[in-house]
């Protein structure tokens, strides 16, 4: 039994994330105008598309099919907005509501994936200078980051204060966090100290800021205060 659990940790973690996704979406079924009977399907589909996005991005960023089994969390950062946009369009939902409500559940899946990194031994930090085997706790720090930002974003949705800001705020926050923490990650990069993660982090910040700035202009015209 224990061996099966160890061999299927990612599946179990993502299954737990799917259950949490369902319960979160159930709280906002009225805003999303979705019958509760469809929510289990949407929760499962959200998890599957999230896994597909991180696996596809791991291949695309290196153009190496040998990385088909790996995951790059930036895949969810850049691809899941397309899923939300298409979903809102097809289901005729308010895009800002879809993005605001789904951003915290996306973070649940990413947090689960990063926990799996600890269990599987990948994505480690560099060895701390002056030690032989102690490494920077980059994965643990990222998990803490997810918990903190997930709390604030979920709170803003719960209080109906987000107004479409959740995703661009996440893009900027994660981009800044990842740019800093990337220096401490144990990565083989052809550019030396500069990793691909640094580049994607800057792209994330730029996209997030451009969306946020435009959104704030529109909200200001409607009389809303800045986040």
mmCIF file of C-alpha atoms in Angstrom:
data_model
loop_
_atom_site.group_PDB
_atom_site.id
_atom_site.type_symbol
_atom_site.label_atom_id
_atom_site.label_comp_id
_atom_site.label_asym_id
_atom_site.label_seq_id
_atom_site.Cartn_x
_atom_site.Cartn_y
_atom_site.Cartn_z
ATOM 1 C CA UNK A 1 0.000 0.000 0.000
ATOM 2 C CA UNK A 2 2.736 2.445 0.995
ATOM 3 C CA UNK A 3 4.658 1.604 -2.163
ATOM 4 C CA UNK A 4 1.598 2.395 -4.284
ATOM 5 C CA UNK A 5 1.181 5.730 -2.490
ATOM 6 C CA UNK A 6 4.838 6.599 -3.074
ATOM 7 C CA UNK A 7 4.497 5.755 -6.781
ATOM 8 C CA UNK A 8 1.351 7.847 -7.198
ATOM 9 C CA UNK A 9 2.011 10.903 -5.042
ATOM 10 C CA UNK A 10 1.339 13.387 -7.854
ATOM 11 C CA UNK A 11 -1.953 11.695 -8.693
ATOM 12 C CA UNK A 12 -3.038 11.783 -5.045
ATOM 13 C CA UNK A 13 -1.987 15.412 -4.585
ATOM 14 C CA UNK A 14 -3.798 16.534 -7.725
ATOM 15 C CA UNK A 15 -6.845 14.512 -6.750
ATOM 16 C CA UNK A 16 -6.922 16.416 -3.476
ATOM 17 C CA UNK A 17 -6.508 19.681 -5.404
ATOM 18 C CA UNK A 18 -9.435 18.686 -7.632
ATOM 19 C CA UNK A 19 -11.667 18.099 -4.611
ATOM 20 C CA UNK A 20 -10.726 21.496 -3.171
ATOM 21 C CA UNK A 21 -11.386 23.056 -6.576
ATOM 22 C CA UNK A 22 -14.887 21.600 -6.587
ATOM 23 C CA UNK A 23 -15.717 22.946 -3.129
ATOM 24 C CA UNK A 24 -14.341 26.391 -4.014
ATOM 25 C CA UNK A 25 -16.290 26.586 -7.270
ATOM 26 C CA UNK A 26 -19.421 25.400 -5.477
ATOM 27 C CA UNK A 27 -19.290 28.535 -3.325
ATOM 28 C CA UNK A 28 -19.419 30.678 -6.468
ATOM 29 C CA UNK A 29 -21.798 28.645 -8.593
ATOM 30 C CA UNK A 30 -24.252 31.579 -8.618
ATOM 31 C CA UNK A 31 -21.655 34.073 -9.890
ATOM 32 C CA UNK A 32 -20.492 31.590 -12.520
ATOM 33 C CA UNK A 33 -24.093 30.670 -13.412
ATOM 34 C CA UNK A 34 -23.128 26.991 -13.560
ATOM 35 C CA UNK A 35 -25.331 24.176 -12.303
ATOM 36 C CA UNK A 36 -23.693 22.371 -9.392
ATOM 37 C CA UNK A 37 -24.020 19.062 -11.272
ATOM 38 C CA UNK A 38 -21.439 20.240 -13.815
ATOM 39 C CA UNK A 39 -18.905 21.358 -11.209
ATOM 40 C CA UNK A 40 -17.201 17.940 -10.677
ATOM 41 C CA UNK A 41 -16.562 17.718 -14.418
ATOM 42 C CA UNK A 42 -15.204 21.273 -14.517
ATOM 43 C CA UNK A 43 -12.948 20.613 -11.506
ATOM 44 C CA UNK A 44 -11.479 17.475 -13.108
ATOM 45 C CA UNK A 45 -11.080 19.186 -16.486
ATOM 46 C CA UNK A 46 -9.332 22.142 -14.845
ATOM 47 C CA UNK A 47 -6.790 19.825 -13.219
ATOM 48 C CA UNK A 48 -6.186 17.850 -16.421
ATOM 49 C CA UNK A 49 -5.679 20.995 -18.497
ATOM 50 C CA UNK A 50 -3.330 22.365 -15.848
ATOM 51 C CA UNK A 51 -1.196 19.210 -15.971
ATOM 52 C CA UNK A 52 -1.205 19.282 -19.774
ATOM 53 C CA UNK A 53 -0.097 22.931 -19.796
ATOM 54 C CA UNK A 54 2.909 22.422 -17.504
ATOM 55 C CA UNK A 55 4.005 19.297 -19.377
ATOM 56 C CA UNK A 56 3.644 20.918 -22.814
ATOM 57 C CA UNK A 57 5.570 23.987 -21.705
ATOM 58 C CA UNK A 58 8.442 21.827 -20.423
ATOM 59 C CA UNK A 59 8.840 20.541 -23.987
ATOM 60 C CA UNK A 60 8.252 23.858 -25.761
ATOM 61 C CA UNK A 61 10.753 25.875 -23.739
ATOM 62 C CA UNK A 62 13.557 23.412 -24.579
ATOM 63 C CA UNK A 63 12.241 22.004 -27.888
ATOM 64 C CA UNK A 64 13.256 18.621 -26.541
ATOM 65 C CA UNK A 65 10.794 15.722 -26.527
ATOM 66 C CA UNK A 66 12.909 14.003 -23.873
ATOM 67 C CA UNK A 67 11.366 16.485 -21.424
ATOM 68 C CA UNK A 68 7.843 15.207 -22.135
ATOM 69 C CA UNK A 69 7.619 13.693 -18.657
ATOM 70 C CA UNK A 70 8.796 16.845 -16.888
ATOM 71 C CA UNK A 71 6.797 19.869 -15.771
ATOM 72 C CA UNK A 72 7.376 23.611 -16.000
ATOM 73 C CA UNK A 73 4.984 25.547 -13.776
ATOM 74 C CA UNK A 74 5.224 28.559 -16.072
ATOM 75 C CA UNK A 75 3.087 26.526 -18.467
ATOM 76 C CA UNK A 76 0.087 27.059 -16.197
ATOM 77 C CA UNK A 77 0.986 30.738 -15.798
ATOM 78 C CA UNK A 78 0.866 31.365 -19.543
ATOM 79 C CA UNK A 79 -1.563 28.734 -20.890
ATOM 80 C CA UNK A 80 -4.343 28.604 -18.301
ATOM 81 C CA UNK A 81 -5.476 32.191 -19.081
ATOM 82 C CA UNK A 82 -6.314 30.945 -22.586
ATOM 83 C CA UNK A 83 -8.423 28.201 -21.004
ATOM 84 C CA UNK A 84 -10.247 30.738 -18.822
ATOM 85 C CA UNK A 85 -10.780 33.119 -21.722
ATOM 86 C CA UNK A 86 -12.192 30.406 -23.995
ATOM 87 C CA UNK A 87 -14.280 28.973 -21.162
ATOM 88 C CA UNK A 88 -15.787 32.368 -20.376
ATOM 89 C CA UNK A 89 -16.512 32.941 -24.053
ATOM 90 C CA UNK A 90 -18.139 29.546 -24.627
ATOM 91 C CA UNK A 91 -20.187 29.630 -21.422
ATOM 92 C CA UNK A 92 -20.989 33.344 -21.866
ATOM 93 C CA UNK A 93 -19.551 34.253 -18.481
ATOM 94 C CA UNK A 94 -18.025 37.508 -17.266
ATOM 95 C CA UNK A 95 -14.301 37.141 -17.944
ATOM 96 C CA UNK A 96 -13.294 39.029 -14.822
ATOM 97 C CA UNK A 97 -15.386 36.694 -12.656
ATOM 98 C CA UNK A 98 -13.922 33.590 -14.284
ATOM 99 C CA UNK A 99 -10.332 34.798 -13.872
ATOM 100 C CA UNK A 100 -10.860 35.992 -10.294
ATOM 101 C CA UNK A 101 -12.562 32.804 -9.122
ATOM 102 C CA UNK A 102 -10.280 30.348 -10.919
ATOM 103 C CA UNK A 103 -6.951 31.967 -10.000
ATOM 104 C CA UNK A 104 -6.922 30.615 -6.400
ATOM 105 C CA UNK A 105 -7.776 27.072 -7.537
ATOM 106 C CA UNK A 106 -4.982 27.194 -10.102
ATOM 107 C CA UNK A 107 -2.644 28.016 -7.228
ATOM 108 C CA UNK A 108 -3.916 24.966 -5.339
ATOM 109 C CA UNK A 109 -2.807 22.766 -8.251
ATOM 110 C CA UNK A 110 0.560 24.498 -8.541
ATOM 111 C CA UNK A 111 1.123 24.149 -4.809
ATOM 112 C CA UNK A 112 0.355 20.418 -5.097
ATOM 113 C CA UNK A 113 2.819 20.089 -7.972
ATOM 114 C CA UNK A 114 5.546 21.819 -5.949
ATOM 115 C CA UNK A 115 4.910 19.504 -2.971
ATOM 116 C CA UNK A 116 5.414 16.629 -5.384
ATOM 117 C CA UNK A 117 8.778 18.155 -6.341
ATOM 118 C CA UNK A 118 9.905 17.712 -2.734
ATOM 119 C CA UNK A 119 8.679 14.112 -2.627
ATOM 120 C CA UNK A 120 10.243 13.220 -5.984
ATOM 121 C CA UNK A 121 13.499 15.064 -5.329
ATOM 122 C CA UNK A 122 13.439 17.419 -8.333
ATOM 123 C CA UNK A 123 13.722 21.221 -8.665
ATOM 124 C CA UNK A 124 16.145 21.451 -5.747
ATOM 125 C CA UNK A 125 17.934 24.512 -4.506
ATOM 126 C CA UNK A 126 21.676 24.978 -4.817
ATOM 127 C CA UNK A 127 23.980 23.728 -2.072
ATOM 128 C CA UNK A 128 24.468 26.461 0.521
ATOM 129 C CA UNK A 129 28.094 27.683 0.450
ATOM 130 C CA UNK A 130 30.111 26.386 3.364
ATOM 131 C CA UNK A 131 28.067 23.191 3.667
ATOM 132 C CA UNK A 132 28.382 19.798 2.015
ATOM 133 C CA UNK A 133 24.767 18.789 1.515
ATOM 134 C CA UNK A 134 22.481 21.549 2.805
ATOM 135 C CA UNK A 135 20.480 23.196 0.045
ATOM 136 C CA UNK A 136 18.511 26.418 -0.189
ATOM 137 C CA UNK A 137 14.832 25.612 0.570
ATOM 138 C CA UNK A 138 13.553 26.978 -2.719
ATOM 139 C CA UNK A 139 10.660 24.525 -3.046
ATOM 140 C CA UNK A 140 9.506 25.057 0.523
ATOM 141 C CA UNK A 141 9.732 28.834 0.059
ATOM 142 C CA UNK A 142 7.614 28.635 -3.082
ATOM 143 C CA UNK A 143 4.984 26.594 -1.237
ATOM 144 C CA UNK A 144 4.825 29.293 1.449
ATOM 145 C CA UNK A 145 4.505 31.919 -1.297
ATOM 146 C CA UNK A 146 1.539 30.059 -2.799
ATOM 147 C CA UNK A 147 -0.195 29.758 0.560
ATOM 148 C CA UNK A 148 0.195 33.461 1.327
ATOM 149 C CA UNK A 149 -0.896 34.821 -2.048
ATOM 150 C CA UNK A 150 -3.695 32.261 -2.300
ATOM 151 C CA UNK A 151 -5.067 33.521 1.014
ATOM 152 C CA UNK A 152 -5.112 37.143 -0.127
ATOM 153 C CA UNK A 153 -6.548 36.415 -3.576
ATOM 154 C CA UNK A 154 -9.223 34.099 -2.177
ATOM 155 C CA UNK A 155 -10.101 36.730 0.407
ATOM 156 C CA UNK A 156 -10.536 39.401 -2.267
ATOM 157 C CA UNK A 157 -12.853 37.110 -4.239
ATOM 158 C CA UNK A 158 -14.842 36.203 -1.138
ATOM 159 C CA UNK A 159 -15.332 39.890 -0.301
ATOM 160 C CA UNK A 160 -16.165 40.712 -3.951
ATOM 161 C CA UNK A 161 -13.281 43.197 -4.133
ATOM 162 C CA UNK A 162 -11.105 41.681 -6.873
ATOM 163 C CA UNK A 163 -12.877 43.186 -9.933
ATOM 164 C CA UNK A 164 -10.683 41.210 -12.348
ATOM 165 C CA UNK A 165 -7.404 42.064 -10.615
ATOM 166 C CA UNK A 166 -6.548 38.607 -9.265
ATOM 167 C CA UNK A 167 -4.729 37.154 -12.246
ATOM 168 C CA UNK A 168 -2.549 40.162 -13.135
ATOM 169 C CA UNK A 169 -1.645 40.559 -9.443
ATOM 170 C CA UNK A 170 -0.623 36.904 -9.362
ATOM 171 C CA UNK A 171 1.416 37.297 -12.563
ATOM 172 C CA UNK A 172 3.368 40.224 -11.125
ATOM 173 C CA UNK A 173 3.819 38.669 -7.681
ATOM 174 C CA UNK A 174 4.950 35.284 -8.989
ATOM 175 C CA UNK A 175 7.212 36.890 -11.575
ATOM 176 C CA UNK A 176 8.982 38.949 -8.882
ATOM 177 C CA UNK A 177 9.217 35.988 -6.505
ATOM 178 C CA UNK A 178 10.457 33.575 -9.130
ATOM 179 C CA UNK A 179 13.030 36.018 -10.517
ATOM 180 C CA UNK A 180 14.645 36.294 -7.088
ATOM 181 C CA UNK A 181 14.374 32.647 -6.046
ATOM 182 C CA UNK A 182 15.647 31.477 -9.442
ATOM 183 C CA UNK A 183 19.195 32.501 -8.477
ATOM 184 C CA UNK A 184 19.093 29.854 -5.751
ATOM 185 C CA UNK A 185 17.679 27.000 -7.840
ATOM 186 C CA UNK A 186 19.946 24.193 -9.005
ATOM 187 C CA UNK A 187 19.542 24.581 -12.766
ATOM 188 C CA UNK A 188 21.774 23.698 -15.707
ATOM 189 C CA UNK A 189 21.593 26.743 -17.935
ATOM 190 C CA UNK A 190 23.534 27.461 -21.137
ATOM 191 C CA UNK A 191 23.546 31.120 -20.064
ATOM 192 C CA UNK A 192 25.347 30.531 -16.779
ATOM 193 C CA UNK A 193 23.714 32.453 -13.949
ATOM 194 C CA UNK A 194 20.768 33.416 -16.125
ATOM 195 C CA UNK A 195 18.118 30.684 -16.243
ATOM 196 C CA UNK A 196 15.122 30.379 -18.515
ATOM 197 C CA UNK A 197 13.097 30.916 -15.355
ATOM 198 C CA UNK A 198 14.496 34.460 -15.133
ATOM 199 C CA UNK A 199 13.255 35.211 -18.632
ATOM 200 C CA UNK A 200 9.785 33.767 -18.026
ATOM 201 C CA UNK A 201 9.598 35.655 -14.726
ATOM 202 C CA UNK A 202 10.245 38.951 -16.511
ATOM 203 C CA UNK A 203 7.648 38.070 -19.149
ATOM 204 C CA UNK A 204 5.184 37.284 -16.378
ATOM 205 C CA UNK A 205 5.815 40.638 -14.684
ATOM 206 C CA UNK A 206 5.464 42.550 -17.962
ATOM 207 C CA UNK A 207 2.202 40.842 -18.946
ATOM 208 C CA UNK A 208 0.771 41.189 -15.451
ATOM 209 C CA UNK A 209 1.629 44.874 -15.208
ATOM 210 C CA UNK A 210 0.218 45.720 -18.639
ATOM 211 C CA UNK A 211 -3.080 43.971 -17.828
ATOM 212 C CA UNK A 212 -3.244 45.487 -14.351
ATOM 213 C CA UNK A 213 -2.538 49.023 -15.546
ATOM 214 C CA UNK A 214 -5.195 48.835 -18.256
ATOM 215 C CA UNK A 215 -7.695 47.312 -15.839
ATOM 216 C CA UNK A 216 -7.092 50.030 -13.259
ATOM 217 C CA UNK A 217 -7.764 52.713 -15.876
ATOM 218 C CA UNK A 218 -11.124 51.143 -16.649
ATOM 219 C CA UNK A 219 -12.013 50.672 -12.993
ATOM 220 C CA UNK A 220 -11.034 54.248 -12.192
ATOM 221 C CA UNK A 221 -13.476 55.503 -14.801
ATOM 222 C CA UNK A 222 -16.177 53.479 -13.074
ATOM 223 C CA UNK A 223 -15.312 54.942 -9.683
ATOM 224 C CA UNK A 224 -13.475 51.981 -8.129
ATOM 225 C CA UNK A 225 -10.447 52.474 -5.889
ATOM 226 C CA UNK A 226 -7.037 50.961 -6.594
ATOM 227 C CA UNK A 227 -6.353 47.487 -5.199
#
